[in-house]
Amino acid sequence: MMELDDQKRPEPPLSGDETATLLGFLDYQRATLEWKCSGLDAAGFRATVGASTMTLGGLLKHLAFAEDWWFSRGLHGHDPAPPWNAVDWDHDSDWDWNSAADDTAEQLLSLWRDAVARSRSLTAEALAKGGLAHLARRPQSGGEAPSLRWIVCHVIEEYARRNGHADLLRESVDGLTGV
C-alpha cells in the first residue's frame, strides 16, 4: 500500500528493492513539482523571482521535455514527438522555457502529465526487457549508452534541482512554503 504525505505525494518505500526505491523517489519528486504548481492561474505560472526569467510554467515545460528526451528519445530511440518535433532548437535553444508564457496553466500541466505517463510506460517496458541495467538506445556524446539506472538517477537529480527553484517561485506567488 502506498503511503501519501500531507501534500498527497507518494512516500518512497523505506525498505524496497533498488527499482522500487529509485522509482519511488522519482515519483516523489514529480509529485513535489505538481504540488508546487497546483491551484495557480496563468499569472502564477509566469511569475519570476528577482533578476531570473525562470517561471513555474517554464519549469513544467522544461521537465516535460526532459521526460520525453530521456525516456522516449534516449532510452528507446524514438524520434521527437509533438511539440518537440516542430521546434527550431537552433533558433531558440531554450524554447521549452521561453514558449511557456504563451501556454495556459491547463496546457502546461497536461503536457507535463502526459510526458510523465509516457515515461512511466516506457520505463516499465525497459524494466521488463533488462531491468535497471537496460542500456539506452541512444548513446551519449562520448559514444557510451547510459543504463536505465543512470537515466532514472539523472532525472531524479533534475527534478530535485528544479523543485528548489519551484519552492522559491511558488513562495513569491502566494507564500506557499513547505518541502
Short mmCIF file of the C-alpha atoms (twelve columns), coordinates in Angstrom:
data_MODEL
# 
_entry.id   MODEL 
# 
loop_
_atom_site.group_PDB 
_atom_site.id 
_atom_site.type_symbol 
_atom_site.label_atom_id 
_atom_site.label_alt_id 
_atom_site.label_comp_id 
_atom_site.label_asym_id 
_atom_site.label_seq_id 
_atom_site.Cartn_x 
_atom_site.Cartn_y 
_atom_site.Cartn_z 
_atom_site.pdbx_PDB_model_num 
ATOM 1   C CA . MET A 1   0.000  0.000  0.000   1 
ATOM 2   C CA . MET A 2   1.355  3.404  -0.990  1 
ATOM 3   C CA . GLU A 3   1.595  5.979  1.783   1 
ATOM 4   C CA . LEU A 4   0.948  9.625  0.944   1 
ATOM 5   C CA . ASP A 5   2.290  12.601 2.858   1 
ATOM 6   C CA . ASP A 6   0.300  15.712 3.805   1 
ATOM 7   C CA . GLN A 7   0.681  17.108 0.262   1 
ATOM 8   C CA . LYS A 8   -0.547 13.807 -1.277  1 
ATOM 9   C CA . ARG A 9   2.942  12.874 -2.501  1 
ATOM 10  C CA . PRO A 10  3.791  9.146  -2.538  1 
ATOM 11  C CA . GLU A 11  6.365  8.264  0.084   1 
ATOM 12  C CA . PRO A 12  9.285  6.258  -1.348  1 
ATOM 13  C CA . PRO A 13  9.476  2.797  0.223   1 
ATOM 14  C CA . LEU A 14  11.707 2.582  3.285   1 
ATOM 15  C CA . SER A 15  12.850 -0.963 2.573   1 
ATOM 16  C CA . GLY A 16  12.080 -1.545 -1.109  1 
ATOM 17  C CA . ASP A 17  14.428 -3.066 -3.639  1 
ATOM 18  C CA . GLU A 18  16.568 -0.822 -5.835  1 
ATOM 19  C CA . THR A 19  13.946 -0.397 -8.548  1 
ATOM 20  C CA . ALA A 20  11.108 0.404  -6.148  1 
ATOM 21  C CA . THR A 21  13.304 2.852  -4.242  1 
ATOM 22  C CA . LEU A 22  14.544 4.721  -7.315  1 
ATOM 23  C CA . LEU A 23  11.111 4.922  -8.917  1 
ATOM 24  C CA . GLY A 24  9.622  5.883  -5.545  1 
ATOM 25  C CA . PHE A 25  11.982 8.840  -5.247  1 
ATOM 26  C CA . LEU A 26  11.332 9.842  -8.870  1 
ATOM 27  C CA . ASP A 27  7.572  9.822  -8.301  1 
ATOM 28  C CA . TYR A 28  8.047  11.788 -5.068  1 
ATOM 29  C CA . GLN A 29  9.984  14.475 -6.962  1 
ATOM 30  C CA . ARG A 30  7.368  14.550 -9.722  1 
ATOM 31  C CA . ALA A 31  4.602  14.929 -7.130  1 
ATOM 32  C CA . THR A 32  6.533  17.735 -5.451  1 
ATOM 33  C CA . LEU A 33  6.594  19.707 -8.688  1 
ATOM 34  C CA . GLU A 34  2.890  19.093 -9.225  1 
ATOM 35  C CA . TRP A 35  2.157  20.273 -5.677  1 
ATOM 36  C CA . LYS A 36  4.201  23.453 -6.200  1 
ATOM 37  C CA . CYS A 37  2.218  24.156 -9.394  1 
ATOM 38  C CA . SER A 38  -1.226 23.279 -8.068  1 
ATOM 39  C CA . GLY A 39  -4.025 25.805 -7.997  1 
ATOM 40  C CA . LEU A 40  -2.225 28.507 -9.966  1 
ATOM 41  C CA . ASP A 41  -3.560 30.563 -12.834 1 
ATOM 42  C CA . ALA A 42  -1.627 31.826 -15.856 1 
ATOM 43  C CA . ALA A 43  -0.170 34.740 -13.880 1 
ATOM 44  C CA . GLY A 44  1.146  32.319 -11.260 1 
ATOM 45  C CA . PHE A 45  2.809  30.264 -13.977 1 
ATOM 46  C CA . ARG A 46  4.504  33.396 -15.375 1 
ATOM 47  C CA . ALA A 47  5.764  34.847 -12.066 1 
ATOM 48  C CA . THR A 48  9.514  35.338 -11.673 1 
ATOM 49  C CA . VAL A 49  11.830 35.988 -8.746  1 
ATOM 50  C CA . GLY A 50  14.484 38.703 -8.761  1 
ATOM 51  C CA . ALA A 51  16.525 39.013 -11.939 1 
ATOM 52  C CA . SER A 52  15.728 35.471 -13.081 1 
ATOM 53  C CA . THR A 53  13.401 34.835 -16.017 1 
ATOM 54  C CA . MET A 54  12.577 31.326 -14.734 1 
ATOM 55  C CA . THR A 55  8.880  30.584 -14.204 1 
ATOM 56  C CA . LEU A 56  6.852  27.647 -12.914 1 
ATOM 57  C CA . GLY A 57  5.366  27.326 -16.394 1 
ATOM 58  C CA . GLY A 58  8.862  27.160 -17.857 1 
ATOM 59  C CA . LEU A 59  9.831  24.543 -15.277 1 
ATOM 60  C CA . LEU A 60  6.837  22.375 -16.193 1 
ATOM 61  C CA . LYS A 61  7.508  22.613 -19.906 1 
ATOM 62  C CA . HIS A 62  11.242 22.007 -19.463 1 
ATOM 63  C CA . LEU A 63  10.601 18.933 -17.314 1 
ATOM 64  C CA . ALA A 64  8.042  17.627 -19.824 1 
ATOM 65  C CA . PHE A 65  10.794 17.945 -22.426 1 
ATOM 66  C CA . ALA A 66  13.317 16.244 -20.115 1 
ATOM 67  C CA . GLU A 67  10.902 13.343 -19.507 1 
ATOM 68  C CA . ASP A 68  10.458 12.828 -23.252 1 
ATOM 69  C CA . TRP A 69  14.149 13.379 -24.015 1 
ATOM 70  C CA . TRP A 70  15.450 10.818 -21.527 1 
ATOM 71  C CA . PHE A 71  12.786 8.122  -21.548 1 
ATOM 72  C CA . SER A 72  11.468 8.270  -25.119 1 
ATOM 73  C CA . ARG A 73  14.311 9.597  -27.222 1 
ATOM 74  C CA . GLY A 74  17.277 8.483  -25.140 1 
ATOM 75  C CA . LEU A 75  16.145 5.199  -23.644 1 
ATOM 76  C CA . HIS A 76  14.065 3.901  -26.564 1 
ATOM 77  C CA . GLY A 77  15.489 5.843  -29.513 1 
ATOM 78  C CA . HIS A 78  12.130 7.287  -30.590 1 
ATOM 79  C CA . ASP A 79  12.012 10.354 -32.788 1 
ATOM 80  C CA . PRO A 80  10.841 13.538 -31.062 1 
ATOM 81  C CA . ALA A 81  7.063  13.756 -30.722 1 
ATOM 82  C CA . PRO A 82  4.887  16.882 -30.709 1 
ATOM 83  C CA . PRO A 83  5.508  19.576 -29.725 1 
ATOM 84  C CA . TRP A 84  9.263  18.939 -29.630 1 
ATOM 85  C CA . ASN A 85  9.493  17.779 -33.260 1 
ATOM 86  C CA . ALA A 86  8.314  21.169 -34.575 1 
ATOM 87  C CA . VAL A 87  10.791 23.293 -32.620 1 
ATOM 88  C CA . ASP A 88  13.687 25.082 -34.307 1 
ATOM 89  C CA . TRP A 89  16.128 24.418 -31.461 1 
ATOM 90  C CA . ASP A 90  18.949 26.163 -33.370 1 
ATOM 91  C CA . HIS A 91  16.894 29.360 -33.388 1 
ATOM 92  C CA . ASP A 92  15.853 29.098 -29.702 1 
ATOM 93  C CA . SER A 93  17.730 26.508 -27.646 1 
ATOM 94  C CA . ASP A 94  15.593 27.490 -24.635 1 
ATOM 95  C CA . TRP A 95  12.277 27.159 -26.467 1 
ATOM 96  C CA . ASP A 96  10.805 24.965 -23.735 1 
ATOM 97  C CA . TRP A 97  11.455 27.716 -21.180 1 
ATOM 98  C CA . ASN A 98  10.618 30.693 -23.393 1 
ATOM 99  C CA . SER A 99  7.429  29.431 -25.026 1 
ATOM 100 C CA . ALA A 100 5.715  28.509 -21.747 1 
ATOM 101 C CA . ALA A 101 4.454  32.086 -21.338 1 
ATOM 102 C CA . ASP A 102 2.221  31.503 -24.381 1 
ATOM 103 C CA . ASP A 103 0.548  28.437 -22.831 1 
ATOM 104 C CA . THR A 104 -2.294 28.218 -20.349 1 
ATOM 105 C CA . ALA A 105 -1.841 26.571 -16.967 1 
ATOM 106 C CA . GLU A 106 -4.025 23.692 -18.200 1 
ATOM 107 C CA . GLN A 107 -1.923 23.210 -21.346 1 
ATOM 108 C CA . LEU A 108 1.317  23.153 -19.353 1 
ATOM 109 C CA . LEU A 109 0.019  20.710 -16.760 1 
ATOM 110 C CA . SER A 110 -1.439 18.474 -19.463 1 
ATOM 111 C CA . LEU A 111 1.812  18.474 -21.453 1 
ATOM 112 C CA . TRP A 112 3.809  17.573 -18.349 1 
ATOM 113 C CA . ARG A 113 1.356  14.938 -17.074 1 
ATOM 114 C CA . ASP A 114 1.231  13.276 -20.492 1 
ATOM 115 C CA . ALA A 115 5.035  13.203 -20.637 1 
ATOM 116 C CA . VAL A 116 5.195  11.630 -17.159 1 
ATOM 117 C CA . ALA A 117 2.630  8.989  -18.146 1 
ATOM 118 C CA . ARG A 118 4.650  8.114  -21.279 1 
ATOM 119 C CA . SER A 119 7.840  7.952  -19.209 1 
ATOM 120 C CA . ARG A 120 6.272  5.577  -16.705 1 
ATOM 121 C CA . SER A 121 5.131  3.284  -19.515 1 
ATOM 122 C CA . LEU A 122 8.500  3.410  -21.284 1 
ATOM 123 C CA . THR A 123 10.297 2.738  -18.003 1 
ATOM 124 C CA . ALA A 124 8.125  -0.304 -17.354 1 
ATOM 125 C CA . GLU A 125 8.892  -1.557 -20.864 1 
ATOM 126 C CA . ALA A 126 12.653 -1.172 -20.329 1 
ATOM 127 C CA . LEU A 127 12.471 -2.812 -16.896 1 
ATOM 128 C CA . ALA A 128 10.725 -5.818 -18.461 1 
ATOM 129 C CA . LYS A 129 13.477 -6.106 -21.082 1 
ATOM 130 C CA . GLY A 130 16.539 -5.783 -18.854 1 
ATOM 131 C CA . GLY A 131 15.879 -4.182 -15.507 1 
ATOM 132 C CA . LEU A 132 17.802 -1.138 -14.390 1 
ATOM 133 C CA . ALA A 133 20.841 -2.366 -16.350 1 
ATOM 134 C CA . HIS A 134 18.909 -1.980 -19.642 1 
ATOM 135 C CA . LEU A 135 21.004 0.275  -21.902 1 
ATOM 136 C CA . ALA A 136 19.616 3.283  -23.724 1 
ATOM 137 C CA . ARG A 137 19.295 3.069  -27.499 1 
ATOM 138 C CA . ARG A 138 20.930 6.482  -27.954 1 
ATOM 139 C CA . PRO A 139 24.492 6.822  -26.707 1 
ATOM 140 C CA . GLN A 140 25.808 9.950  -25.049 1 
ATOM 141 C CA . SER A 141 28.165 12.270 -26.961 1 
ATOM 142 C CA . GLY A 142 31.156 10.139 -25.892 1 
ATOM 143 C CA . GLY A 143 29.621 7.062  -27.506 1 
ATOM 144 C CA . GLU A 144 28.619 5.193  -24.351 1 
ATOM 145 C CA . ALA A 145 24.960 4.386  -23.680 1 
ATOM 146 C CA . PRO A 146 23.649 5.095  -20.179 1 
ATOM 147 C CA . SER A 147 21.686 2.468  -18.290 1 
ATOM 148 C CA . LEU A 148 18.097 2.914  -17.188 1 
ATOM 149 C CA . ARG A 149 19.534 3.159  -13.650 1 
ATOM 150 C CA . TRP A 150 21.661 6.155  -14.697 1 
ATOM 151 C CA . ILE A 151 18.734 7.808  -16.509 1 
ATOM 152 C CA . VAL A 152 16.409 7.445  -13.502 1 
ATOM 153 C CA . CYS A 153 19.071 8.873  -11.158 1 
ATOM 154 C CA . HIS A 154 19.729 11.736 -13.571 1 
ATOM 155 C CA . VAL A 155 16.029 12.606 -13.852 1 
ATOM 156 C CA . ILE A 156 15.660 12.470 -10.040 1 
ATOM 157 C CA . GLU A 157 18.566 14.932 -9.832  1 
ATOM 158 C CA . GLU A 158 16.952 17.168 -12.463 1 
ATOM 159 C CA . TYR A 159 13.654 17.249 -10.558 1 
ATOM 160 C CA . ALA A 160 15.356 17.865 -7.210  1 
ATOM 161 C CA . ARG A 161 17.262 20.805 -8.666  1 
ATOM 162 C CA . ARG A 162 14.183 22.273 -10.340 1 
ATOM 163 C CA . ASN A 163 11.998 21.712 -7.275  1 
ATOM 164 C CA . GLY A 164 14.325 24.005 -5.340  1 
ATOM 165 C CA . HIS A 165 13.568 26.675 -7.921  1 
ATOM 166 C CA . ALA A 166 9.861  25.848 -7.705  1 
ATOM 167 C CA . ASP A 167 9.934  26.404 -3.932  1 
ATOM 168 C CA . LEU A 168 11.149 29.984 -4.402  1 
ATOM 169 C CA . LEU A 169 8.828  30.726 -7.310  1 
ATOM 170 C CA . ARG A 170 5.734  29.425 -5.555  1 
ATOM 171 C CA . GLU A 171 6.544  31.285 -2.350  1 
ATOM 172 C CA . SER A 172 6.824  34.510 -4.373  1 
ATOM 173 C CA . VAL A 173 3.380  33.941 -5.909  1 
ATOM 174 C CA . ASP A 174 1.262  33.291 -2.818  1 
ATOM 175 C CA . GLY A 175 3.515  32.478 0.121   1 
ATOM 176 C CA . LEU A 176 3.108  28.683 -0.121  1 
ATOM 177 C CA . THR A 177 6.060  27.033 1.550   1 
ATOM 178 C CA . GLY A 178 6.978  23.519 2.591   1 
ATOM 179 C CA . VAL A 179 9.199  20.738 1.466   1 
# 
